[in-house]
Short mmCIF file of C-alpha atoms in Angstrom, two decimals:
data_model
loop_
_atom_site.label_atom_id
_atom_site.label_comp_id
_atom_site.label_asym_id
_atom_site.label_seq_id
_atom_site.Cartn_x
_atom_site.Cartn_y
_atom_site.Cartn_z
CA MET A 661 104.15 93.42 72.33
CA THR A 662 104.91 97.57 71.85
CA HIS A 663 104.22 100.43 74.11
CA GLN A 664 101.23 100.91 71.32
CA THR A 665 99.40 98.41 73.38
CA LEU A 666 100.37 99.43 76.97
CA GLU A 667 98.80 102.87 76.87
CA HIS A 668 96.89 103.78 80.08
CA ALA A 669 99.10 104.33 83.07
CA VAL A 670 98.38 105.14 86.51
CA VAL A 671 100.52 106.16 88.81
CA THR A 672 99.39 106.51 93.00
CA GLY A 673 101.56 108.68 94.86
CA GLY A 674 102.27 110.59 91.71
CA GLY A 675 102.91 113.90 92.35
CA THR A 676 106.02 113.91 94.25
CA GLY A 677 109.49 111.52 95.14
CA ILE A 678 109.27 108.68 93.09
CA GLY A 679 106.17 108.51 92.18
CA ALA A 680 106.92 111.49 90.34
CA ALA A 681 110.06 110.26 88.48
CA VAL A 682 107.75 106.86 87.51
CA ALA A 683 104.90 109.41 85.63
CA ARG A 684 108.11 111.52 84.03
CA GLN A 685 109.76 108.25 82.59
CA LEU A 686 106.45 106.36 81.51
CA SER A 687 105.24 109.74 79.72
CA GLN A 688 108.76 109.80 77.66
CA GLN A 689 107.98 106.10 76.54
CA GLY A 690 104.35 107.61 75.33
CA PHE A 691 101.93 105.98 77.92
CA ARG A 692 98.87 108.31 78.53
CA LEU A 693 99.20 108.97 82.32
CA THR A 694 96.52 109.41 85.14
CA LEU A 695 98.06 110.48 88.65
CA MET A 696 96.23 109.89 91.64
CA GLY A 697 96.85 110.92 95.37
CA ARG A 698 95.86 113.22 97.82
CA HIS A 699 97.29 116.65 97.19
CA LEU A 700 95.76 117.68 94.03
CA ASP A 701 98.44 120.74 93.74
CA THR A 702 101.61 118.95 93.97
CA LEU A 703 100.06 116.12 90.88
CA ASN A 704 98.66 118.95 88.99
CA ALA A 705 102.22 120.76 89.25
CA VAL A 706 103.82 117.09 87.59
CA ALA A 707 100.97 117.06 85.10
CA LYS A 708 101.20 120.13 83.64
CA ALA A 709 104.77 119.56 82.35
CA LEU A 710 103.54 116.25 80.18
CA PRO A 711 101.96 115.84 77.09
CA GLN A 712 99.32 113.39 78.10
CA ALA A 713 98.33 113.62 81.64
CA GLN A 714 95.53 113.86 83.88
CA THR A 715 94.79 114.49 87.61
CA ILE A 716 92.53 112.55 89.85
CA PRO A 717 92.31 113.13 93.92
CA CYS A 718 91.85 109.77 95.42
CA ASP A 719 92.92 108.63 98.54
CA VAL A 720 93.74 104.80 98.42
CA SER A 721 92.66 103.57 101.28
CA GLU A 722 89.17 104.44 100.81
CA GLU A 723 87.27 101.86 99.02
CA ASP A 724 84.47 104.35 97.27
CA HIS A 725 87.47 106.98 96.58
CA VAL A 726 89.25 104.13 94.51
CA GLN A 727 86.24 102.76 92.89
CA LYS A 728 85.30 105.98 91.16
CA ALA A 729 88.90 107.40 90.87
CA PHE A 730 89.67 104.53 88.15
CA ALA A 731 86.24 104.60 86.73
CA GLN A 732 87.10 108.45 85.72
CA ALA A 733 90.68 107.63 84.82
CA GLU A 734 89.11 105.43 82.34
CA LYS A 735 86.48 107.17 80.97
CA SER A 736 88.89 109.88 79.86
CA PHE A 737 91.85 107.64 78.80
CA GLY A 738 90.74 103.98 78.06
CA PRO A 739 91.44 100.79 79.96
CA VAL A 740 94.09 100.64 82.51
CA SER A 741 96.86 98.71 81.14
CA VAL A 742 99.73 99.38 83.55
CA LEU A 743 99.26 100.27 87.58
CA VAL A 744 101.70 101.38 89.46
CA ASN A 745 100.81 101.09 93.16
CA ASN A 746 103.29 103.76 94.80
CA ALA A 747 101.26 105.98 97.32
CA GLY A 748 102.39 104.72 100.47
CA VAL A 749 103.33 106.26 104.28
CA ALA A 750 106.29 105.85 107.01
CA THR A 751 106.40 106.12 110.60
CA SER A 752 109.07 105.31 113.16
CA ALA A 753 108.85 104.56 116.60
CA PRO A 754 109.18 101.99 119.07
CA LEU A 755 106.40 99.16 118.78
CA HIS A 756 105.73 99.14 122.36
CA LYS A 757 105.07 103.10 122.30
CA MET A 758 103.19 102.98 118.92
CA GLY A 759 99.19 104.18 118.90
CA LEU A 760 97.00 101.97 117.34
CA ASP A 761 95.69 104.50 114.90
CA THR A 762 99.60 105.42 113.41
CA PHE A 763 100.05 101.18 112.70
CA ARG A 764 96.71 100.81 110.92
CA ARG A 765 96.80 104.11 109.00
CA VAL A 766 100.41 102.76 107.55
CA LEU A 767 98.33 99.50 106.62
CA ASP A 768 95.62 100.94 105.16
CA VAL A 769 97.56 103.09 102.71
CA ASN A 770 100.46 100.58 101.78
CA VAL A 771 98.57 97.14 101.77
CA LEU A 772 94.64 98.13 101.35
CA GLY A 773 95.23 100.65 99.16
CA ALA A 774 97.63 98.67 96.65
CA PHE A 775 94.88 96.04 97.06
CA LEU A 776 91.70 98.04 96.18
CA CYS A 777 93.68 99.78 93.20
CA ALA A 778 94.95 96.59 91.59
CA ARG A 779 91.26 94.90 92.18
CA ALA A 780 90.00 97.70 90.37
CA VAL A 781 92.39 97.17 87.28
CA LEU A 782 92.39 93.35 87.35
CA PRO A 783 89.31 92.88 85.59
CA ALA A 784 90.19 94.58 82.15
CA MET A 785 93.43 93.45 82.41
CA LEU A 786 92.75 90.09 82.53
CA GLU A 787 90.18 90.06 79.64
CA ALA A 788 92.42 91.94 77.42
CA LYS A 789 95.01 89.37 78.58
CA LEU A 790 97.30 92.41 79.01
CA GLY A 791 98.80 94.65 81.83
CA ARG A 792 101.33 95.49 84.26
CA ILE A 793 101.10 96.01 87.90
CA VAL A 794 104.33 97.26 89.53
CA ASN A 795 103.87 97.43 93.64
CA VAL A 796 106.29 99.71 94.75
CA ALA A 797 107.91 98.10 98.57
CA SER A 798 111.26 98.52 99.84
CA VAL A 799 114.33 96.44 100.71
CA ALA A 800 112.18 96.74 104.97
CA GLY A 801 109.58 94.69 102.53
CA LEU A 802 112.55 92.19 103.13
CA GLN A 803 114.24 92.62 105.93
CA GLY A 804 113.94 94.55 109.21
CA HIS A 805 114.53 97.21 110.56
CA PRO A 806 114.59 98.87 114.52
CA TYR A 807 111.43 101.26 114.52
CA ILE A 808 109.96 100.50 111.74
CA SER A 809 107.56 97.69 112.74
CA ALA A 810 104.44 98.76 110.91
CA TYR A 811 106.16 100.03 107.73
CA ALA A 812 108.28 96.87 107.37
CA ALA A 813 105.12 94.99 108.22
CA SER A 814 103.30 96.60 105.71
CA LYS A 815 105.77 96.24 102.81
CA HIS A 816 106.51 92.43 103.65
CA ALA A 817 102.59 92.17 102.87
CA VAL A 818 102.95 93.92 99.64
CA VAL A 819 105.66 91.66 98.28
CA GLY A 820 103.56 88.90 99.50
CA MET A 821 100.80 90.09 97.51
CA THR A 822 102.38 90.17 94.86
CA LYS A 823 104.03 87.12 94.67
CA CYS A 824 100.52 85.25 94.81
CA LEU A 825 98.91 87.51 92.46
CA ALA A 826 101.81 87.09 89.75
CA LEU A 827 100.92 83.12 90.51
CA GLU A 828 97.08 84.24 89.88
CA THR A 829 97.63 86.06 86.69
CA CYS A 830 100.83 84.54 85.05
CA ALA A 831 99.22 82.76 82.47
CA ARG A 832 96.82 85.51 81.59
CA GLY A 833 99.03 87.87 80.03
CA VAL A 834 99.10 89.89 83.39
CA THR A 835 102.51 90.38 85.07
CA VAL A 836 103.04 91.30 88.71
CA ASN A 837 106.23 92.45 90.06
CA ALA A 838 108.00 94.66 93.45
CA VAL A 839 110.70 97.24 93.38
CA CYS A 840 112.19 97.62 96.54
CA PRO A 841 114.05 100.32 96.93
CA GLY A 842 116.90 101.49 99.35
CA TYR A 843 116.97 104.45 101.35
CA THR A 844 116.02 107.24 98.53
CA GLU A 845 116.26 110.93 98.23
CA THR A 846 112.86 111.87 98.82
CA GLU A 847 110.74 113.50 101.45
CA MET A 848 110.14 110.25 102.70
CA ALA A 849 113.83 109.63 103.72
CA GLU A 850 113.91 113.66 104.91
CA LEU A 851 111.49 112.47 107.35
CA ALA A 852 113.39 109.41 108.54
CA ILE A 853 116.32 111.88 109.02
CA ASP A 854 114.33 113.76 111.17
CA THR A 855 113.39 110.82 113.17
CA VAL A 856 116.63 110.03 113.72
CA VAL A 857 117.63 113.42 114.78
CA GLN A 858 114.47 113.62 117.12
CA GLN A 859 115.35 110.06 118.84
CA THR A 860 119.67 109.86 119.28
CA GLY A 861 120.43 113.61 119.11
CA LEU A 862 122.35 113.59 116.61
CA SER A 863 122.33 116.54 113.94
CA PRO A 864 120.80 116.58 110.61
CA ALA A 865 124.18 115.80 108.74
CA GLN A 866 125.55 112.95 111.13
CA ALA A 867 121.73 111.31 110.98
CA ARG A 868 121.72 111.56 107.43
CA GLU A 869 125.26 110.01 107.17
CA ALA A 870 123.66 106.86 109.09
CA ILE A 871 120.69 106.31 106.86
CA VAL A 872 122.99 106.66 103.78
CA ARG A 873 125.12 103.81 105.38
CA VAL A 874 121.99 101.53 105.47
CA ASN A 875 122.30 101.61 101.74
CA PRO A 876 124.86 98.93 100.34
CA GLN A 877 126.73 101.65 98.15
CA GLY A 878 126.74 103.82 100.70
CA ARG A 879 124.90 106.68 98.68
CA MET A 880 121.15 107.65 98.55
CA ILE A 881 119.03 106.06 95.83
CA GLN A 882 117.85 108.57 93.17
CA PRO A 883 113.98 108.64 92.44
CA GLN A 884 115.07 108.76 88.81
CA GLU A 885 116.68 104.97 89.26
CA VAL A 886 113.70 103.09 90.77
CA ALA A 887 111.45 104.74 87.60
CA GLU A 888 113.86 103.32 85.30
CA THR A 889 113.58 99.93 86.83
CA VAL A 890 109.31 100.60 86.90
CA ALA A 891 109.60 101.38 83.55
CA TRP A 892 111.86 98.08 82.40
CA LEU A 893 108.80 96.34 84.40
CA CYS A 894 106.20 97.70 82.26
CA SER A 895 108.40 96.86 78.66
CA PRO A 896 108.21 94.06 75.91
CA ALA A 897 112.00 93.17 77.52
CA ALA A 898 110.20 92.11 81.07
CA SER A 899 106.86 90.42 79.51
CA ALA A 900 108.13 87.20 81.13
CA ILE A 901 109.43 88.50 84.50
CA THR A 902 106.80 88.34 86.98
CA GLY A 903 106.38 87.37 91.22
CA GLN A 904 109.96 89.38 91.76
CA ALA A 905 110.67 91.73 94.64
CA ILE A 906 113.54 93.50 92.87
CA VAL A 907 116.00 95.31 95.26
CA ILE A 908 117.10 98.91 94.43
CA ALA A 909 119.99 99.43 96.46
#
């Protein structure tokens, strides 16, 4: 198996943070890239620096958006052979103070979005007997932390869906894996720091230090470190790896 056979990669949430780093890494490995997300300006900023990249606006929690976006992506760049489900949202609050709409939105984007996008690409992957799906989960998909019940519930669901789908597809040339980063140097981490400041009265520097301590190495994970793991899972070297939740922390 070579990268000449795995040619077209879709990265959701590809305009910032981990998604942008994954897009750049896969582009270096020769993939044609489709970047999807809700904010076209940030997607375009990433895509314009890549040799073969297109952008398509898409809210992954909306079924009709996903269907139209993937049809457009295939029309331009051919069947999708790699899907990186990276689009996600996070919120932080005590469960008893969290509104239903907030909880539901996290599940809609993080879980329903991954489901809809995987469902969109699977028929072609299974027919070709070749494909890679990588779900960007979190260490919060493997353990709990205070005040992130919605986010942790969604990422536990993503890990569970990863394991189930891997068993459905493992004999048909498709691998399905999850990566589970710790706190990563992204806008989402900055939001987490702001939340700690608001809830505890700590300074931003103290809040950052408290968050960094959660990562076993005592530092922020860099988006590029996550991107390199994703790219490895999409490489020939990982063709026998499926159903795994790989911690990057």
